[in-house]
PDB file of C-alpha atoms in Angstrom:
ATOM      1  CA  UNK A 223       0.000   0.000   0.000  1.00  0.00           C
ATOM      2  CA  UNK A 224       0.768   3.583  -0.450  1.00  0.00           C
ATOM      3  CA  UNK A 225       2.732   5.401   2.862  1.00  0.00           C
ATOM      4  CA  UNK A 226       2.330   9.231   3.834  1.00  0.00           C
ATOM      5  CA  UNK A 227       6.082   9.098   4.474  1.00  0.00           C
ATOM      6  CA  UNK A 228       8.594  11.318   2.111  1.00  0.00           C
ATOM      7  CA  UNK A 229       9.079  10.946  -1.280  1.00  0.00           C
ATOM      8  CA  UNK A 230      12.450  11.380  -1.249  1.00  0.00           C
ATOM      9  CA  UNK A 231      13.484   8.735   0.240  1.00  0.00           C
ATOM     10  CA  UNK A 232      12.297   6.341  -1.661  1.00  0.00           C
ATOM     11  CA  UNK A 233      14.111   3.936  -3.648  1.00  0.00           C
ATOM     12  CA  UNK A 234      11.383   2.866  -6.262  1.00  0.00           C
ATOM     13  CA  UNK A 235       8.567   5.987  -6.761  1.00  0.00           C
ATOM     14  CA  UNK A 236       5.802   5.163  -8.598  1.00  0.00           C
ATOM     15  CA  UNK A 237       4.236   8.829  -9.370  1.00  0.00           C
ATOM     16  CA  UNK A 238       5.579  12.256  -9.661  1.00  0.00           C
ATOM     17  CA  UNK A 239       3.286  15.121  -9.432  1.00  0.00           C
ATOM     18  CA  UNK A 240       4.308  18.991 -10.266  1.00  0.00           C
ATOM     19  CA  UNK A 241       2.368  21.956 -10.816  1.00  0.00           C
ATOM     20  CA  UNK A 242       3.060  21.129 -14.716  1.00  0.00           C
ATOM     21  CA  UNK A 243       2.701  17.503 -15.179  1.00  0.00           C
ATOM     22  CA  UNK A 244       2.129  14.041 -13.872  1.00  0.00           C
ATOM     23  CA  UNK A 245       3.759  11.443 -14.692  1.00  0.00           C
ATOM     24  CA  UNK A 246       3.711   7.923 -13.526  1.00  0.00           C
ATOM     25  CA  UNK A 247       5.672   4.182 -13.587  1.00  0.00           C
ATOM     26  CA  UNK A 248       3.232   2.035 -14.910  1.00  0.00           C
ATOM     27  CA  UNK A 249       3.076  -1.689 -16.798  1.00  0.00           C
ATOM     28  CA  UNK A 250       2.739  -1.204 -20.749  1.00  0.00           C
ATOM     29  CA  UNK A 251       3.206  -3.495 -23.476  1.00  0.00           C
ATOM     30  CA  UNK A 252       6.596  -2.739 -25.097  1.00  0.00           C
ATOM     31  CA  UNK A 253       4.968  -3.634 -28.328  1.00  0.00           C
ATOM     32  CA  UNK A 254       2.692  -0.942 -28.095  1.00  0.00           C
ATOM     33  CA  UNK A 255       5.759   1.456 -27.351  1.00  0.00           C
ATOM     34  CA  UNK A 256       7.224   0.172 -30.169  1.00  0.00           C
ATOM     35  CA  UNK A 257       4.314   0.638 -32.710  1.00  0.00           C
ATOM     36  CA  UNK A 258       4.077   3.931 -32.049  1.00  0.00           C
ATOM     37  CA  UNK A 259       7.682   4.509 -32.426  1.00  0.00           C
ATOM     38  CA  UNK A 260       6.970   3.479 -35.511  1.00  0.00           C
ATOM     39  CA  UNK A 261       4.123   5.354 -36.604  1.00  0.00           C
ATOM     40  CA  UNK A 262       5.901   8.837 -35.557  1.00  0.00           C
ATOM     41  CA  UNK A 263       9.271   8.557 -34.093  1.00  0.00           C
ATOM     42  CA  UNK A 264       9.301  10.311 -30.479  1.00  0.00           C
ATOM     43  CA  UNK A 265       5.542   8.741 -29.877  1.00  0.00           C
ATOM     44  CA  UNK A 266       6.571   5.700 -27.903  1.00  0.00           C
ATOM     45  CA  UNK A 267       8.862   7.823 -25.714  1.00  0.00           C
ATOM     46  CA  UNK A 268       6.871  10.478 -25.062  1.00  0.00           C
ATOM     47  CA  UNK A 269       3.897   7.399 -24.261  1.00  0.00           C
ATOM     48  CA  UNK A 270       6.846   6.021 -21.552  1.00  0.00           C
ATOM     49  CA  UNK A 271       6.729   9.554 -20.260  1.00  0.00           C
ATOM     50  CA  UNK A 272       9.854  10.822 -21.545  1.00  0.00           C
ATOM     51  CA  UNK A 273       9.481  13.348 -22.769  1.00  0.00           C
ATOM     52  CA  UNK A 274      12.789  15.427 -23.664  1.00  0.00           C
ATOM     53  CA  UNK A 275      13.823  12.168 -26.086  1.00  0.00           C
ATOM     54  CA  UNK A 276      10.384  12.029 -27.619  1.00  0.00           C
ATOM     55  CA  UNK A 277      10.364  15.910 -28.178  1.00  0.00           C
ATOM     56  CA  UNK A 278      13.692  15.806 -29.941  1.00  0.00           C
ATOM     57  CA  UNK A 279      13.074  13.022 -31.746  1.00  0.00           C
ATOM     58  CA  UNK A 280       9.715  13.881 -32.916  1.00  0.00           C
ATOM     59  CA  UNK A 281      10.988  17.652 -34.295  1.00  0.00           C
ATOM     60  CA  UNK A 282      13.695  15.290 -36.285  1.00  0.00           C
ATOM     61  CA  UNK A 283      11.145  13.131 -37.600  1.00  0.00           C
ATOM     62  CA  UNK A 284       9.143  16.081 -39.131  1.00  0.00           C
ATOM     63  CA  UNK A 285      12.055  17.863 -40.326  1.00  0.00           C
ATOM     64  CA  UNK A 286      14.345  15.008 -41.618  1.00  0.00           C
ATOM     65  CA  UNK A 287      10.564  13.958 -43.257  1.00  0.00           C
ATOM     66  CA  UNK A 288      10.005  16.510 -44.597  1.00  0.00           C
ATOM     67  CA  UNK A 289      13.276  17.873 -46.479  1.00  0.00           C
ATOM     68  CA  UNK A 290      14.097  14.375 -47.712  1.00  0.00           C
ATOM     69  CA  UNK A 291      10.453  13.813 -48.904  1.00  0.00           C
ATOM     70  CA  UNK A 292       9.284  10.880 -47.198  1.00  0.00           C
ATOM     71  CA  UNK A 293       5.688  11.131 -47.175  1.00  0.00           C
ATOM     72  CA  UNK A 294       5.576  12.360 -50.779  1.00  0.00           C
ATOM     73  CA  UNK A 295       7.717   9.007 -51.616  1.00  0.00           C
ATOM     74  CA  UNK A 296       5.031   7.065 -49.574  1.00  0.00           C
ATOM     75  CA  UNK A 297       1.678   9.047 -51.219  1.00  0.00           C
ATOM     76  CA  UNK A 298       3.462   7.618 -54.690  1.00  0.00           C
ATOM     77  CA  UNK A 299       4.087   4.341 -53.729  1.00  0.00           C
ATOM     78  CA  UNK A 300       0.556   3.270 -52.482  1.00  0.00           C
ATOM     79  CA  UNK A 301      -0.619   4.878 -55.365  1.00  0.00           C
ATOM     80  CA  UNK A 302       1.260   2.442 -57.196  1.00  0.00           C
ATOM     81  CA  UNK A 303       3.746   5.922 -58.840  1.00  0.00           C
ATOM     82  CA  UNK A 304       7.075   4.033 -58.172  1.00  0.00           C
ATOM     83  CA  UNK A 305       9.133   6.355 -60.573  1.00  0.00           C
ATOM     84  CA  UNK A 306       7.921   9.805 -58.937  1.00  0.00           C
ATOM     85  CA  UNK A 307       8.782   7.973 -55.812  1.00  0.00           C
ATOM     86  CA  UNK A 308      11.936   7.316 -56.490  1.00  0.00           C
ATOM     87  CA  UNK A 309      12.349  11.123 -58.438  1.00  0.00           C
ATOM     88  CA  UNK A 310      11.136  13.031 -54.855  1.00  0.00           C
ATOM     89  CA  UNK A 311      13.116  11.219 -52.425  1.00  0.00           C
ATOM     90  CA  UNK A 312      16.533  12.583 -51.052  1.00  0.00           C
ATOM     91  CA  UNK A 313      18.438   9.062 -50.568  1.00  0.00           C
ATOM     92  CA  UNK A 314      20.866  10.916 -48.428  1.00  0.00           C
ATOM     93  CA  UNK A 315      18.619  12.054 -45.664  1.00  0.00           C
ATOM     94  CA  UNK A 316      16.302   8.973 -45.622  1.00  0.00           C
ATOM     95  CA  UNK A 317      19.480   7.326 -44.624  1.00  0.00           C
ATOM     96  CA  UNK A 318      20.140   9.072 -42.017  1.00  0.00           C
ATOM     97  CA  UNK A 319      16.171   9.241 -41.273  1.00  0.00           C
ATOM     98  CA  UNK A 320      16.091   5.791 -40.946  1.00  0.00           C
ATOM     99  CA  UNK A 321      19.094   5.525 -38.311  1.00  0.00           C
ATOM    100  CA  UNK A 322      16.921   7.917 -35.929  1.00  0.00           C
ATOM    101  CA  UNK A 323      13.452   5.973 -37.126  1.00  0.00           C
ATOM    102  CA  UNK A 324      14.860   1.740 -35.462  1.00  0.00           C
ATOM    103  CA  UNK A 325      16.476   3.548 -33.027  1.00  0.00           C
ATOM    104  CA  UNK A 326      13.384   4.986 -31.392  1.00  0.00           C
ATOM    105  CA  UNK A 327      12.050   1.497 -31.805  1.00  0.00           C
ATOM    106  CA  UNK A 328      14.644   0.025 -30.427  1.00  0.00           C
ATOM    107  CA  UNK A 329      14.782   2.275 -27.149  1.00  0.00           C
ATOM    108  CA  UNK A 330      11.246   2.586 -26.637  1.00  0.00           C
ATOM    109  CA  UNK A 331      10.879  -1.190 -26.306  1.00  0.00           C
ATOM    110  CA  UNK A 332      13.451  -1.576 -24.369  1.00  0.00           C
ATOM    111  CA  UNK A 333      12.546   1.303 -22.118  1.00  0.00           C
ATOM    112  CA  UNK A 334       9.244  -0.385 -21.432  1.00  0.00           C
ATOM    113  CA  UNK A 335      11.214  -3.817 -20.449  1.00  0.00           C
ATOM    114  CA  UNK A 336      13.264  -1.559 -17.787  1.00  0.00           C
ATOM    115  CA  UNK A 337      10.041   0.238 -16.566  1.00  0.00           C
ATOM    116  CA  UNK A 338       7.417  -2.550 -16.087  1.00  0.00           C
ATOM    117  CA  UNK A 339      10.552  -4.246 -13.802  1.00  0.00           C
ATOM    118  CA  UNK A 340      10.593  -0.850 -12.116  1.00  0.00           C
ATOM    119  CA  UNK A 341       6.473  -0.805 -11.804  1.00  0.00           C
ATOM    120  CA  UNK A 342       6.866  -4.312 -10.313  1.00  0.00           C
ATOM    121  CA  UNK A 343       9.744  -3.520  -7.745  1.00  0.00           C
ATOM    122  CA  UNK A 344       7.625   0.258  -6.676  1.00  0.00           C
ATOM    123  CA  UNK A 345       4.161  -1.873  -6.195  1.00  0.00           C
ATOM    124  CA  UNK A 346       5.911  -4.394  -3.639  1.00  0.00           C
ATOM    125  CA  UNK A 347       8.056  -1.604  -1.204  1.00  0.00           C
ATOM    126  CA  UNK A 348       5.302   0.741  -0.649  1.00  0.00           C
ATOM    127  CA  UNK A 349       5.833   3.619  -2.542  1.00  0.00           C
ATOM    128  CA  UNK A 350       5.239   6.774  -2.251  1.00  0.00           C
ATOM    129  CA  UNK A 351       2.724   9.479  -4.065  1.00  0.00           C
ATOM    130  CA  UNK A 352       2.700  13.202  -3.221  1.00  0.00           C
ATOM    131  CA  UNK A 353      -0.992  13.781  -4.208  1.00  0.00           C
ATOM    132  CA  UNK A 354      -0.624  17.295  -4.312  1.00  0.00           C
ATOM    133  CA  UNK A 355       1.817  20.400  -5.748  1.00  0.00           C
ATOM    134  CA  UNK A 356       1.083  24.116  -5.815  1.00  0.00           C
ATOM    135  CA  UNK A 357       3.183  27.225  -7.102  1.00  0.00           C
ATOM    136  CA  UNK A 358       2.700  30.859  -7.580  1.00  0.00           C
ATOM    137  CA  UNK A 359       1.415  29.745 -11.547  1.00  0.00           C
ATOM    138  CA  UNK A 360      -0.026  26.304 -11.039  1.00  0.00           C
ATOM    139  CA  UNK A 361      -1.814  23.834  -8.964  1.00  0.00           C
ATOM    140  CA  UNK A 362      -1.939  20.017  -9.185  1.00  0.00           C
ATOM    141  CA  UNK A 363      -3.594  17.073  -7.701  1.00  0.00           C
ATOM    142  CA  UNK A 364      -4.261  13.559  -8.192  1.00  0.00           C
ATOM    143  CA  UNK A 365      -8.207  13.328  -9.113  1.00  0.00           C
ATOM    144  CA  UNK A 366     -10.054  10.187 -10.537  1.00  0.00           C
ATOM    145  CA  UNK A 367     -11.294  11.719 -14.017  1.00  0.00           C
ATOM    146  CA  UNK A 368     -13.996  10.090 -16.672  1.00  0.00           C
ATOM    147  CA  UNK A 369     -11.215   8.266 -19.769  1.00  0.00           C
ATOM    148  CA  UNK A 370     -13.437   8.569 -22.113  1.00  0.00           C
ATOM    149  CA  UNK A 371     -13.555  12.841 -21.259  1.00  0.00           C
ATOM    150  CA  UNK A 372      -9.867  12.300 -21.999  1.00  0.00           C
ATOM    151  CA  UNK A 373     -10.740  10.681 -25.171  1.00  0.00           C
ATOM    152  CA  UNK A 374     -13.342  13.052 -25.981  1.00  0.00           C
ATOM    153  CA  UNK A 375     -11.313  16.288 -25.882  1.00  0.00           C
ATOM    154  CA  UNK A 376      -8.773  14.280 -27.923  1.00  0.00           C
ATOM    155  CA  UNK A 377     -11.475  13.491 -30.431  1.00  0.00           C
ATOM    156  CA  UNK A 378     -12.555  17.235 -30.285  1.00  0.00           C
ATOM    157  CA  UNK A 379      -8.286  18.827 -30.502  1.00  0.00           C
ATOM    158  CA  UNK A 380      -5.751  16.457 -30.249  1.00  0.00           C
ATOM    159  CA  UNK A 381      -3.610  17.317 -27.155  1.00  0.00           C
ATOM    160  CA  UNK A 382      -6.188  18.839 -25.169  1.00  0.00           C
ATOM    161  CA  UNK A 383      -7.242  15.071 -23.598  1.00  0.00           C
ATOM    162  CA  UNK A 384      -3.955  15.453 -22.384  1.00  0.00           C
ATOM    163  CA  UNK A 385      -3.822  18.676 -20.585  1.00  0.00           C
ATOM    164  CA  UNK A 386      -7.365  17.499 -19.238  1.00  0.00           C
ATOM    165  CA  UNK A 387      -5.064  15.184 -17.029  1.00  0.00           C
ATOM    166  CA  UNK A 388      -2.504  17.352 -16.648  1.00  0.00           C
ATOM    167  CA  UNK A 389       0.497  16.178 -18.683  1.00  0.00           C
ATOM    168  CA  UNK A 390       0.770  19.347 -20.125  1.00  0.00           C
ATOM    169  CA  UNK A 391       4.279  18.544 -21.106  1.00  0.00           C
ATOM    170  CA  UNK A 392       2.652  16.254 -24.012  1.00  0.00           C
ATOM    171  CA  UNK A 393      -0.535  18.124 -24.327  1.00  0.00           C
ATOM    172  CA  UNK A 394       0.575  21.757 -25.449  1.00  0.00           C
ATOM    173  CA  UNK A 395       2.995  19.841 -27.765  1.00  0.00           C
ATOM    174  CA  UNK A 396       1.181  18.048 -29.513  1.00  0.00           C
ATOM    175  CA  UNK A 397      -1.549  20.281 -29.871  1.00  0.00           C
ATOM    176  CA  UNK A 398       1.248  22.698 -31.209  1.00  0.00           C
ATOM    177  CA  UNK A 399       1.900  19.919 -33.261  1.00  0.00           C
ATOM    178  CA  UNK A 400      -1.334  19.274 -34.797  1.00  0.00           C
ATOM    179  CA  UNK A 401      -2.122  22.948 -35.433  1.00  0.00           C
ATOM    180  CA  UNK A 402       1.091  23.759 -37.607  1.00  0.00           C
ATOM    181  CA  UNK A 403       0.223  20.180 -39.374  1.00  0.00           C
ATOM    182  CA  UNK A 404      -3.537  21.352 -40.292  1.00  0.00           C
ATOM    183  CA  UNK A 405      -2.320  24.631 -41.483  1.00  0.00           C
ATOM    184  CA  UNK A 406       0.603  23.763 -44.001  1.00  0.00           C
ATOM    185  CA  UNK A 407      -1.595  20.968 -44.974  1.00  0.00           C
ATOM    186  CA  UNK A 408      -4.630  23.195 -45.962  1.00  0.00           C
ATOM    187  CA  UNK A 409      -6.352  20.291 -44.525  1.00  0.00           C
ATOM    188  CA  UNK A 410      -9.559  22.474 -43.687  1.00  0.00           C
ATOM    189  CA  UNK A 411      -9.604  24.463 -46.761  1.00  0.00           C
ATOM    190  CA  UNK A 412      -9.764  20.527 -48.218  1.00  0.00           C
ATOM    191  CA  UNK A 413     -12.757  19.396 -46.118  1.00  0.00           C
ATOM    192  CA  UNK A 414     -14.770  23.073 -47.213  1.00  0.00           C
ATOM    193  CA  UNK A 415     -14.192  21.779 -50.826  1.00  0.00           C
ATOM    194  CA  UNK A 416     -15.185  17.951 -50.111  1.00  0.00           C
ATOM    195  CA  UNK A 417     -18.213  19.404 -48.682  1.00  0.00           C
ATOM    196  CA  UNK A 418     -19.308  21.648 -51.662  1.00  0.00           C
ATOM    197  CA  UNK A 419     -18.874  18.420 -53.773  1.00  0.00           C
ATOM    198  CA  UNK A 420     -16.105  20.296 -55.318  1.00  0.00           C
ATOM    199  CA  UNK A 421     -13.107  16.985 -54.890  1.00  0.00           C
ATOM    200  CA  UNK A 422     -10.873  17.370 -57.668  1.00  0.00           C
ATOM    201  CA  UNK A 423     -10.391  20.692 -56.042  1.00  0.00           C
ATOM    202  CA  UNK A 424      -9.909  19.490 -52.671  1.00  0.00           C
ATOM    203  CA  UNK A 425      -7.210  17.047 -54.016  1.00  0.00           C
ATOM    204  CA  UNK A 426      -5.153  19.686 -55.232  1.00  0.00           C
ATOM    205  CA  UNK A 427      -5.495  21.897 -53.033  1.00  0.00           C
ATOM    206  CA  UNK A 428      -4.075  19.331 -49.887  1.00  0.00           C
ATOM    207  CA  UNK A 429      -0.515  18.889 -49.504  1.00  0.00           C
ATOM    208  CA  UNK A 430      -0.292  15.478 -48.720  1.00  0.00           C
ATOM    209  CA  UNK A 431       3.795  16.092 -47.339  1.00  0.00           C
ATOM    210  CA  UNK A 432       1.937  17.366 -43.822  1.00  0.00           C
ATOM    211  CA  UNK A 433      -1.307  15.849 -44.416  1.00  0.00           C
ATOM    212  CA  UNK A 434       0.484  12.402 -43.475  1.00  0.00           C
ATOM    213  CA  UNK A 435       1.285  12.984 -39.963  1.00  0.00           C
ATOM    214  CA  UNK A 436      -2.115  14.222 -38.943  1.00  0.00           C
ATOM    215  CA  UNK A 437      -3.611  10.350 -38.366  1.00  0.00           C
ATOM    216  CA  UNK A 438      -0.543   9.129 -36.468  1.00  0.00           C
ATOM    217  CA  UNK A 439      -1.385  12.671 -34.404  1.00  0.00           C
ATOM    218  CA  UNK A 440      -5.162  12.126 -34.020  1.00  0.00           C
ATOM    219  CA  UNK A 441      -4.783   8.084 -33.402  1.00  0.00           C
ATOM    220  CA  UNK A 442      -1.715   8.713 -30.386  1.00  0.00           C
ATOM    221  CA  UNK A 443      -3.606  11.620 -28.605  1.00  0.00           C
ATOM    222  CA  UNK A 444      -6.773   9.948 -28.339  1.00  0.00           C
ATOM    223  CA  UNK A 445      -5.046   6.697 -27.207  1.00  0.00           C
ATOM    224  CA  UNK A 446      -2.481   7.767 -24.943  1.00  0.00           C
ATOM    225  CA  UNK A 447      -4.615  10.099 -23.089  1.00  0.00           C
ATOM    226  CA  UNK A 448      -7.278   7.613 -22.220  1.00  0.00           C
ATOM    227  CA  UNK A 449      -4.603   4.488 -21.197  1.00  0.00           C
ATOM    228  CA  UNK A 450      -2.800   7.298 -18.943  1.00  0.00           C
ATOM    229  CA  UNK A 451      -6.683   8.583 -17.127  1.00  0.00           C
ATOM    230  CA  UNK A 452      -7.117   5.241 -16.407  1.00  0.00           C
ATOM    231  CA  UNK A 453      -3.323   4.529 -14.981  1.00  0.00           C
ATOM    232  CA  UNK A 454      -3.764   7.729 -13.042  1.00  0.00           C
ATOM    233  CA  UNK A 455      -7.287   6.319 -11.723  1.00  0.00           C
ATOM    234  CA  UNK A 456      -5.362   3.340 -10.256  1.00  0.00           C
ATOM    235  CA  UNK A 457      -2.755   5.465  -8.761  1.00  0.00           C
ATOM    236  CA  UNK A 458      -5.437   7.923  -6.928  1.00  0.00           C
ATOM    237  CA  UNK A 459      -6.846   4.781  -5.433  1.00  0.00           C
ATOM    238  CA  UNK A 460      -3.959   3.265  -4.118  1.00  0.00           C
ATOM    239  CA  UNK A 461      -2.882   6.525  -2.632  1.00  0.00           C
ATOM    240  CA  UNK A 462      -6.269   6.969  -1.348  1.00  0.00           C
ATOM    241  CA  UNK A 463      -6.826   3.562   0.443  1.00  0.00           C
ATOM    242  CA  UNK A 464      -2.762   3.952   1.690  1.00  0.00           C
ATOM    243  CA  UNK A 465      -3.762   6.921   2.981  1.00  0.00           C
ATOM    244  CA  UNK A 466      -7.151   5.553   5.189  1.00  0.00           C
ATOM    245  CA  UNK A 467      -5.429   2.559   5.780  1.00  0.00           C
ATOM    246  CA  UNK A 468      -2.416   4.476   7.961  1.00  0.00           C
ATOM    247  CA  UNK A 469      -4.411   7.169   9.441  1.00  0.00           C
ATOM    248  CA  UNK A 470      -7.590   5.562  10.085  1.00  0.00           C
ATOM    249  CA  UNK A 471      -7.653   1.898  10.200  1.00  0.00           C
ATOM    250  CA  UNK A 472      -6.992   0.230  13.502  1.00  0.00           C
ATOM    251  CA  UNK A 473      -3.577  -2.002  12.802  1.00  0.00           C
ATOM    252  CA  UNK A 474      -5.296  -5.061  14.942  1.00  0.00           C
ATOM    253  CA  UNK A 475      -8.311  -4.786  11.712  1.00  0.00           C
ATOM    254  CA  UNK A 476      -8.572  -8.358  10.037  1.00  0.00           C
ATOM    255  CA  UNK A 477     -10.008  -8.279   6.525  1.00  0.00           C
ATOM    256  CA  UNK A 478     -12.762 -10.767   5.910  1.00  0.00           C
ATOM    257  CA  UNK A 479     -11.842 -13.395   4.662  1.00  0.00           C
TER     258      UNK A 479
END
């Protein structure tokens, strides 16, 4: 159980709280920290909470992407356009795209190995959650929130299911994220023009070089920010029951049996 004792002294913490973000030690599937590696590079890091790696890597992603092409080489090639595939991409910079690409594979996998071992070892020597952190520009707290809200706002503006639990870190980025993407890809001009019935139009007009990130945006925000509601859910629990248990429960209680 969870112990009103300090935080620092702990050896294995399972939550952090600050007046910015949350972020937690939880079990995940390194699989699914991989796969979203490999949809958008800096995804399955910033999933496994960190977040400086998955920032860098996910600006280097959209830049390498970009100047060498990549997306325009992929529109091509499912379109069955193997020649103006081949024409648009910059061989030199997918190359070293696709160093950066396995490696955040790679680490994000094994990250996920390391933390669930870490989850395990914090869940049997009582760790410790601060459930609450204030400064002059912020306040946070633990709360048990609805995951499908989360999933909602995500639905609604990628990265805002996100700062709906307070991992603002990964909210106002992405959301950052998503609004330069819509922009350069004159992705609402696009849907105006599908509307009208007007779709030769709104195929030109799209520029499909951004308009390729925006699903790996949308699926990622609206999955990552329900999964981490309901891991935050458990931890308010277990804090909360740690918390009756030592201040309230007589130690000779039995449970039932």
């Amino acid at each position: 159980m969870f112990k009103t004792i300090n935080r620092k002294n702990q050896r294995y913490p399972r939550a952090v709280i600050s007046p910015f973000t949350t972020n937690t030690i939880n079990r995940t599937n390194p699989w699914v920290a991989a796969w979203w590696s490999a949809a958008f590079p800096g995804f399955g890091h910033m999933f496994l909470g960190r977040y400086i790696t998955g920032f860098v890597l996910t600006i280097w992603e959209i830049i390498l992407n970009l100047k060498a092409n990549i997306n325009l080489a992929i529109i091509y090639s499912f379109t069955g356009q193997f020649d103006q595939a081949r024409e648009v991409l910059d061989y030199k910079l997918f190359i070293v795209y696709i160093g950066a690409f396995v490696f955040g594979i790679w680490d994000s996998y094994r990250i996920s190995v390391e933390m669930n071992k870490r989850s395990v070892l914090a869940d049997r020597t009582d760790p410790v959650v601060d459930n609450f952190s204030m400064s002059p520009f912020s306040i946070n707290c633990f709360e048990k929130r609805n995951p499908w809200v989360s999933a909602a706002w995500s639905c609604l503006v990628p990265g805002l299911g996100h700062v709906y639990i307070h991992r603002l870190a990964t909210g106002f980025f992405v959301l950052i994220i998503w609004a330069l993407a819509v922009y350069f890809s004159r992705m609402l001009v696009a849907m105006h023009l599908t509307l009208t019935g007007a779709f030769s139009e709104a195929a030109a007009v799209i520029d499909p070089a951004y308009f390729l990130f925006l699903p790996s945006l949308y699926g990622f925000s609206i999955y990552c920010s329900y999964v981490y509601t309901v891991e935050y859910n458990k931890v308010f629990k277990a804090e909360q029951a740690g918390y009756l248990k030592a201040n309230y429960q007589s130690p000779d209680s039995k449970m039932p049996c």
